[in-house]
């Protein structure tokens, strides 16, 4: 079974530029998550999708971050404009539908550096 | 609010010696607790989970954790460390559920485990 795919793996941009990350979850997984992991900290949830609907985006900085999951499969996360403090690893994870969704499967992440 | 505190940011052991990674939790109700491992340049992987069944939980690669309500702890242990265990370990608690969906995962800051030959 293929795992969660993310691209690009690394991205370097200057502040005020925009950037987009892509995630393809495990086939058949209804729930998709985006996390932000700042160096030295644990991942923090940004947004959770159930199929193509948003379940939780309470920690997403909506003035600059946006995410979509068209057709309930892959997803993109965008930052516009980027700030220095956005430097982090952005992780995508997926889990199957239903109540027993304790196991989340994580992709390798995209490391973003904002200069 | 749910939270976890990992008491050590870095633990170093020798190969073949026991591993103890400490985690305390805070929860207003019976929590769901997890340990995840993150190897360099690899995705996070679930090691084990506690969801109010047996208090001693066995996971992959010989790891286990014991839920102790009286101590609000969920420490991760392994009898004998292997070089391949070197990684970062995260203690995780599930947040409050609402809107018909399960609560999200709340991660600790992580403990980096080093294994010396």
mmCIF file with all atom_site columns, N, CA and C in Angstrom, chain A residues 68-102:
data_model
loop_
_atom_site.group_PDB
_atom_site.id
_atom_site.type_symbol
_atom_site.label_atom_id
_atom_site.label_alt_id
_atom_site.label_comp_id
_atom_site.label_asym_id
_atom_site.label_entity_id
_atom_site.label_seq_id
_atom_site.pdbx_PDB_ins_code
_atom_site.Cartn_x
_atom_site.Cartn_y
_atom_site.Cartn_z
_atom_site.occupancy
_atom_site.B_iso_or_equiv
_atom_site.pdbx_formal_charge
_atom_site.auth_seq_id
_atom_site.auth_comp_id
_atom_site.auth_asym_id
_atom_site.auth_atom_id
_atom_site.pdbx_PDB_model_num
ATOM 1   N N  . UNK A 1 68  ? -7.443  23.489 0.611  1.00 0.00 ? 68  UNK A N  1
ATOM 2   C CA . UNK A 1 68  ? -8.616  22.919 -0.040 1.00 0.00 ? 68  UNK A CA 1
ATOM 3   C C  . UNK A 1 68  ? -8.373  21.457 -0.323 1.00 0.00 ? 68  UNK A C  1
ATOM 4   N N  . UNK A 1 69  ? -9.468  20.743 -0.427 1.00 0.00 ? 69  UNK A N  1
ATOM 5   C CA . UNK A 1 69  ? -9.409  19.315 -0.743 1.00 0.00 ? 69  UNK A CA 1
ATOM 6   C C  . UNK A 1 69  ? -10.521 19.032 -1.740 1.00 0.00 ? 69  UNK A C  1
ATOM 7   N N  . UNK A 1 70  ? -10.243 19.343 -2.972 1.00 0.00 ? 70  UNK A N  1
ATOM 8   C CA . UNK A 1 70  ? -11.230 19.155 -4.023 1.00 0.00 ? 70  UNK A CA 1
ATOM 9   C C  . UNK A 1 70  ? -11.446 17.676 -4.272 1.00 0.00 ? 70  UNK A C  1
ATOM 10  N N  . UNK A 1 71  ? -12.673 17.278 -4.489 1.00 0.00 ? 71  UNK A N  1
ATOM 11  C CA . UNK A 1 71  ? -13.053 15.899 -4.824 1.00 0.00 ? 71  UNK A CA 1
ATOM 12  C C  . UNK A 1 71  ? -12.714 14.920 -3.702 1.00 0.00 ? 71  UNK A C  1
ATOM 13  N N  . UNK A 1 72  ? -12.398 15.421 -2.520 1.00 0.00 ? 72  UNK A N  1
ATOM 14  C CA . UNK A 1 72  ? -12.177 14.547 -1.384 1.00 0.00 ? 72  UNK A CA 1
ATOM 15  C C  . UNK A 1 72  ? -10.975 13.642 -1.471 1.00 0.00 ? 72  UNK A C  1
ATOM 16  N N  . UNK A 1 73  ? -10.007 13.996 -2.315 1.00 0.00 ? 73  UNK A N  1
ATOM 17  C CA . UNK A 1 73  ? -8.820  13.145 -2.431 1.00 0.00 ? 73  UNK A CA 1
ATOM 18  C C  . UNK A 1 73  ? -7.602  13.963 -2.022 1.00 0.00 ? 73  UNK A C  1
ATOM 19  N N  . UNK A 1 74  ? -6.841  14.475 -2.996 1.00 0.00 ? 74  UNK A N  1
ATOM 20  C CA . UNK A 1 74  ? -5.639  15.193 -2.624 1.00 0.00 ? 74  UNK A CA 1
ATOM 21  C C  . UNK A 1 74  ? -5.970  16.613 -2.171 1.00 0.00 ? 74  UNK A C  1
ATOM 22  N N  . UNK A 1 75  ? -4.955  17.241 -1.587 1.00 0.00 ? 75  UNK A N  1
ATOM 23  C CA . UNK A 1 75  ? -5.178  18.533 -0.950 1.00 0.00 ? 75  UNK A CA 1
ATOM 24  C C  . UNK A 1 75  ? -3.991  19.448 -1.194 1.00 0.00 ? 75  UNK A C  1
ATOM 25  N N  . UNK A 1 76  ? -4.253  20.755 -1.181 1.00 0.00 ? 76  UNK A N  1
ATOM 26  C CA . UNK A 1 76  ? -3.179  21.735 -1.241 1.00 0.00 ? 76  UNK A CA 1
ATOM 27  C C  . UNK A 1 76  ? -3.302  22.688 -0.055 1.00 0.00 ? 76  UNK A C  1
ATOM 28  N N  . UNK A 1 77  ? -2.165  23.086 0.465  1.00 0.00 ? 77  UNK A N  1
ATOM 29  C CA . UNK A 1 77  ? -2.068  24.082 1.521  1.00 0.00 ? 77  UNK A CA 1
ATOM 30  C C  . UNK A 1 77  ? -1.259  25.257 0.969  1.00 0.00 ? 77  UNK A C  1
ATOM 31  N N  . UNK A 1 78  ? -1.802  26.461 1.097  1.00 0.00 ? 78  UNK A N  1
ATOM 32  C CA . UNK A 1 78  ? -1.138  27.639 0.542  1.00 0.00 ? 78  UNK A CA 1
ATOM 33  C C  . UNK A 1 78  ? -0.857  28.660 1.637  1.00 0.00 ? 78  UNK A C  1
ATOM 34  N N  . UNK A 1 79  ? 0.275   29.329 1.497  1.00 0.00 ? 79  UNK A N  1
ATOM 35  C CA . UNK A 1 79  ? 0.615   30.439 2.378  1.00 0.00 ? 79  UNK A CA 1
ATOM 36  C C  . UNK A 1 79  ? 0.867   31.665 1.504  1.00 0.00 ? 79  UNK A C  1
ATOM 37  N N  . UNK A 1 80  ? 0.126   32.748 1.802  1.00 0.00 ? 80  UNK A N  1
ATOM 38  C CA . UNK A 1 80  ? 0.267   33.970 1.008  1.00 0.00 ? 80  UNK A CA 1
ATOM 39  C C  . UNK A 1 80  ? -0.174  35.174 1.816  1.00 0.00 ? 80  UNK A C  1
ATOM 40  N N  . UNK A 1 81  ? 0.743   36.075 2.175  1.00 0.00 ? 81  UNK A N  1
ATOM 41  C CA . UNK A 1 81  ? 2.192   36.046 1.971  1.00 0.00 ? 81  UNK A CA 1
ATOM 42  C C  . UNK A 1 81  ? 2.890   35.345 3.129  1.00 0.00 ? 81  UNK A C  1
ATOM 43  N N  . UNK A 1 82  ? 4.038   34.791 2.876  1.00 0.00 ? 82  UNK A N  1
ATOM 44  C CA . UNK A 1 82  ? 4.771   34.074 3.918  1.00 0.00 ? 82  UNK A CA 1
ATOM 45  C C  . UNK A 1 82  ? 5.503   35.040 4.841  1.00 0.00 ? 82  UNK A C  1
ATOM 46  N N  . UNK A 1 83  ? 5.618   34.614 6.113  1.00 0.00 ? 83  UNK A N  1
ATOM 47  C CA . UNK A 1 83  ? 6.387   35.354 7.106  1.00 0.00 ? 83  UNK A CA 1
ATOM 48  C C  . UNK A 1 83  ? 7.544   34.477 7.585  1.00 0.00 ? 83  UNK A C  1
ATOM 49  N N  . UNK A 1 84  ? 8.521   35.118 8.214  1.00 0.00 ? 84  UNK A N  1
ATOM 50  C CA . UNK A 1 84  ? 9.680   34.374 8.709  1.00 0.00 ? 84  UNK A CA 1
ATOM 51  C C  . UNK A 1 84  ? 9.267   33.248 9.647  1.00 0.00 ? 84  UNK A C  1
ATOM 52  N N  . UNK A 1 85  ? 8.245   33.523 10.481 1.00 0.00 ? 85  UNK A N  1
ATOM 53  C CA . UNK A 1 85  ? 7.825   32.530 11.477 1.00 0.00 ? 85  UNK A CA 1
ATOM 54  C C  . UNK A 1 85  ? 7.091   31.336 10.871 1.00 0.00 ? 85  UNK A C  1
ATOM 55  N N  . UNK A 1 86  ? 6.860   31.374 9.569  1.00 0.00 ? 86  UNK A N  1
ATOM 56  C CA . UNK A 1 86  ? 6.235   30.226 8.905  1.00 0.00 ? 86  UNK A CA 1
ATOM 57  C C  . UNK A 1 86  ? 7.248   29.129 8.571  1.00 0.00 ? 86  UNK A C  1
ATOM 58  N N  . UNK A 1 87  ? 8.515   29.395 8.803  1.00 0.00 ? 87  UNK A N  1
ATOM 59  C CA . UNK A 1 87  ? 9.543   28.371 8.578  1.00 0.00 ? 87  UNK A CA 1
ATOM 60  C C  . UNK A 1 87  ? 9.259   27.174 9.482  1.00 0.00 ? 87  UNK A C  1
ATOM 61  N N  . UNK A 1 88  ? 9.068   26.028 8.870  1.00 0.00 ? 88  UNK A N  1
ATOM 62  C CA . UNK A 1 88  ? 8.639   24.838 9.611  1.00 0.00 ? 88  UNK A CA 1
ATOM 63  C C  . UNK A 1 88  ? 8.573   23.666 8.644  1.00 0.00 ? 88  UNK A C  1
ATOM 64  N N  . UNK A 1 89  ? 8.277   22.495 9.193  1.00 0.00 ? 89  UNK A N  1
ATOM 65  C CA . UNK A 1 89  ? 7.942   21.337 8.359  1.00 0.00 ? 89  UNK A CA 1
ATOM 66  C C  . UNK A 1 89  ? 6.427   21.208 8.342  1.00 0.00 ? 89  UNK A C  1
ATOM 67  N N  . UNK A 1 90  ? 5.867   21.071 7.161  1.00 0.00 ? 90  UNK A N  1
ATOM 68  C CA . UNK A 1 90  ? 4.419   20.927 7.023  1.00 0.00 ? 90  UNK A CA 1
ATOM 69  C C  . UNK A 1 90  ? 4.123   19.467 6.710  1.00 0.00 ? 90  UNK A C  1
ATOM 70  N N  . UNK A 1 91  ? 3.383   18.866 7.628  1.00 0.00 ? 91  UNK A N  1
ATOM 71  C CA . UNK A 1 91  ? 3.085   17.442 7.549  1.00 0.00 ? 91  UNK A CA 1
ATOM 72  C C  . UNK A 1 91  ? 1.651   17.223 7.120  1.00 0.00 ? 91  UNK A C  1
ATOM 73  N N  . UNK A 1 92  ? 1.467   16.262 6.267  1.00 0.00 ? 92  UNK A N  1
ATOM 74  C CA . UNK A 1 92  ? 0.130   15.824 5.882  1.00 0.00 ? 92  UNK A CA 1
ATOM 75  C C  . UNK A 1 92  ? -0.078  14.419 6.441  1.00 0.00 ? 92  UNK A C  1
ATOM 76  N N  . UNK A 1 93  ? -1.270  14.148 6.911  1.00 0.00 ? 93  UNK A N  1
ATOM 77  C CA . UNK A 1 93  ? -1.596  12.829 7.426  1.00 0.00 ? 93  UNK A CA 1
ATOM 78  C C  . UNK A 1 93  ? -2.999  12.444 6.967  1.00 0.00 ? 93  UNK A C  1
ATOM 79  N N  . UNK A 1 94  ? -3.267  11.146 6.956  1.00 0.00 ? 94  UNK A N  1
ATOM 80  C CA . UNK A 1 94  ? -4.618  10.696 6.612  1.00 0.00 ? 94  UNK A CA 1
ATOM 81  C C  . UNK A 1 94  ? -5.019  9.542  7.502  1.00 0.00 ? 94  UNK A C  1
ATOM 82  N N  . UNK A 1 95  ? -6.317  9.348  7.622  1.00 0.00 ? 95  UNK A N  1
ATOM 83  C CA . UNK A 1 95  ? -6.829  8.217  8.384  1.00 0.00 ? 95  UNK A CA 1
ATOM 84  C C  . UNK A 1 95  ? -8.129  7.750  7.749  1.00 0.00 ? 95  UNK A C  1
ATOM 85  N N  . UNK A 1 96  ? -8.477  6.474  7.967  1.00 0.00 ? 96  UNK A N  1
ATOM 86  C CA . UNK A 1 96  ? -9.707  5.972  7.360  1.00 0.00 ? 96  UNK A CA 1
ATOM 87  C C  . UNK A 1 96  ? -10.940 6.546  8.033  1.00 0.00 ? 96  UNK A C  1
ATOM 88  N N  . UNK A 1 97  ? -12.090 6.380  7.421  1.00 0.00 ? 97  UNK A N  1
ATOM 89  C CA . UNK A 1 97  ? -13.338 6.898  7.975  1.00 0.00 ? 97  UNK A CA 1
ATOM 90  C C  . UNK A 1 97  ? -13.809 6.036  9.133  1.00 0.00 ? 97  UNK A C  1
ATOM 91  N N  . UNK A 1 98  ? -14.777 6.531  9.884  1.00 0.00 ? 98  UNK A N  1
ATOM 92  C CA . UNK A 1 98  ? -15.339 5.768  10.984 1.00 0.00 ? 98  UNK A CA 1
ATOM 93  C C  . UNK A 1 98  ? -14.808 6.225  12.317 1.00 0.00 ? 98  UNK A C  1
ATOM 94  N N  . UNK A 1 99  ? -15.340 5.657  13.378 1.00 0.00 ? 99  UNK A N  1
ATOM 95  C CA . UNK A 1 99  ? -14.972 6.073  14.729 1.00 0.00 ? 99  UNK A CA 1
ATOM 96  C C  . UNK A 1 99  ? -13.545 5.656  15.076 1.00 0.00 ? 99  UNK A C  1
ATOM 97  N N  . UNK A 1 100 ? -13.084 4.498  14.576 1.00 0.00 ? 100 UNK A N  1
ATOM 98  C CA . UNK A 1 100 ? -11.760 4.004  14.935 1.00 0.00 ? 100 UNK A CA 1
ATOM 99  C C  . UNK A 1 100 ? -10.718 4.614  14.021 1.00 0.00 ? 100 UNK A C  1
ATOM 100 N N  . UNK A 1 101 ? -10.479 5.895  14.220 1.00 0.00 ? 101 UNK A N  1
ATOM 101 C CA . UNK A 1 101 ? -9.510  6.583  13.369 1.00 0.00 ? 101 UNK A CA 1
ATOM 102 C C  . UNK A 1 101 ? -8.322  7.028  14.185 1.00 0.00 ? 101 UNK A C  1
ATOM 103 N N  . UNK A 1 102 ? -7.977  6.257  15.213 1.00 0.00 ? 102 UNK A N  1
ATOM 104 C CA . UNK A 1 102 ? -6.882  6.654  16.082 1.00 0.00 ? 102 UNK A CA 1
ATOM 105 C C  . UNK A 1 102 ? -5.546  6.689  15.369 1.00 0.00 ? 102 UNK A C  1
#
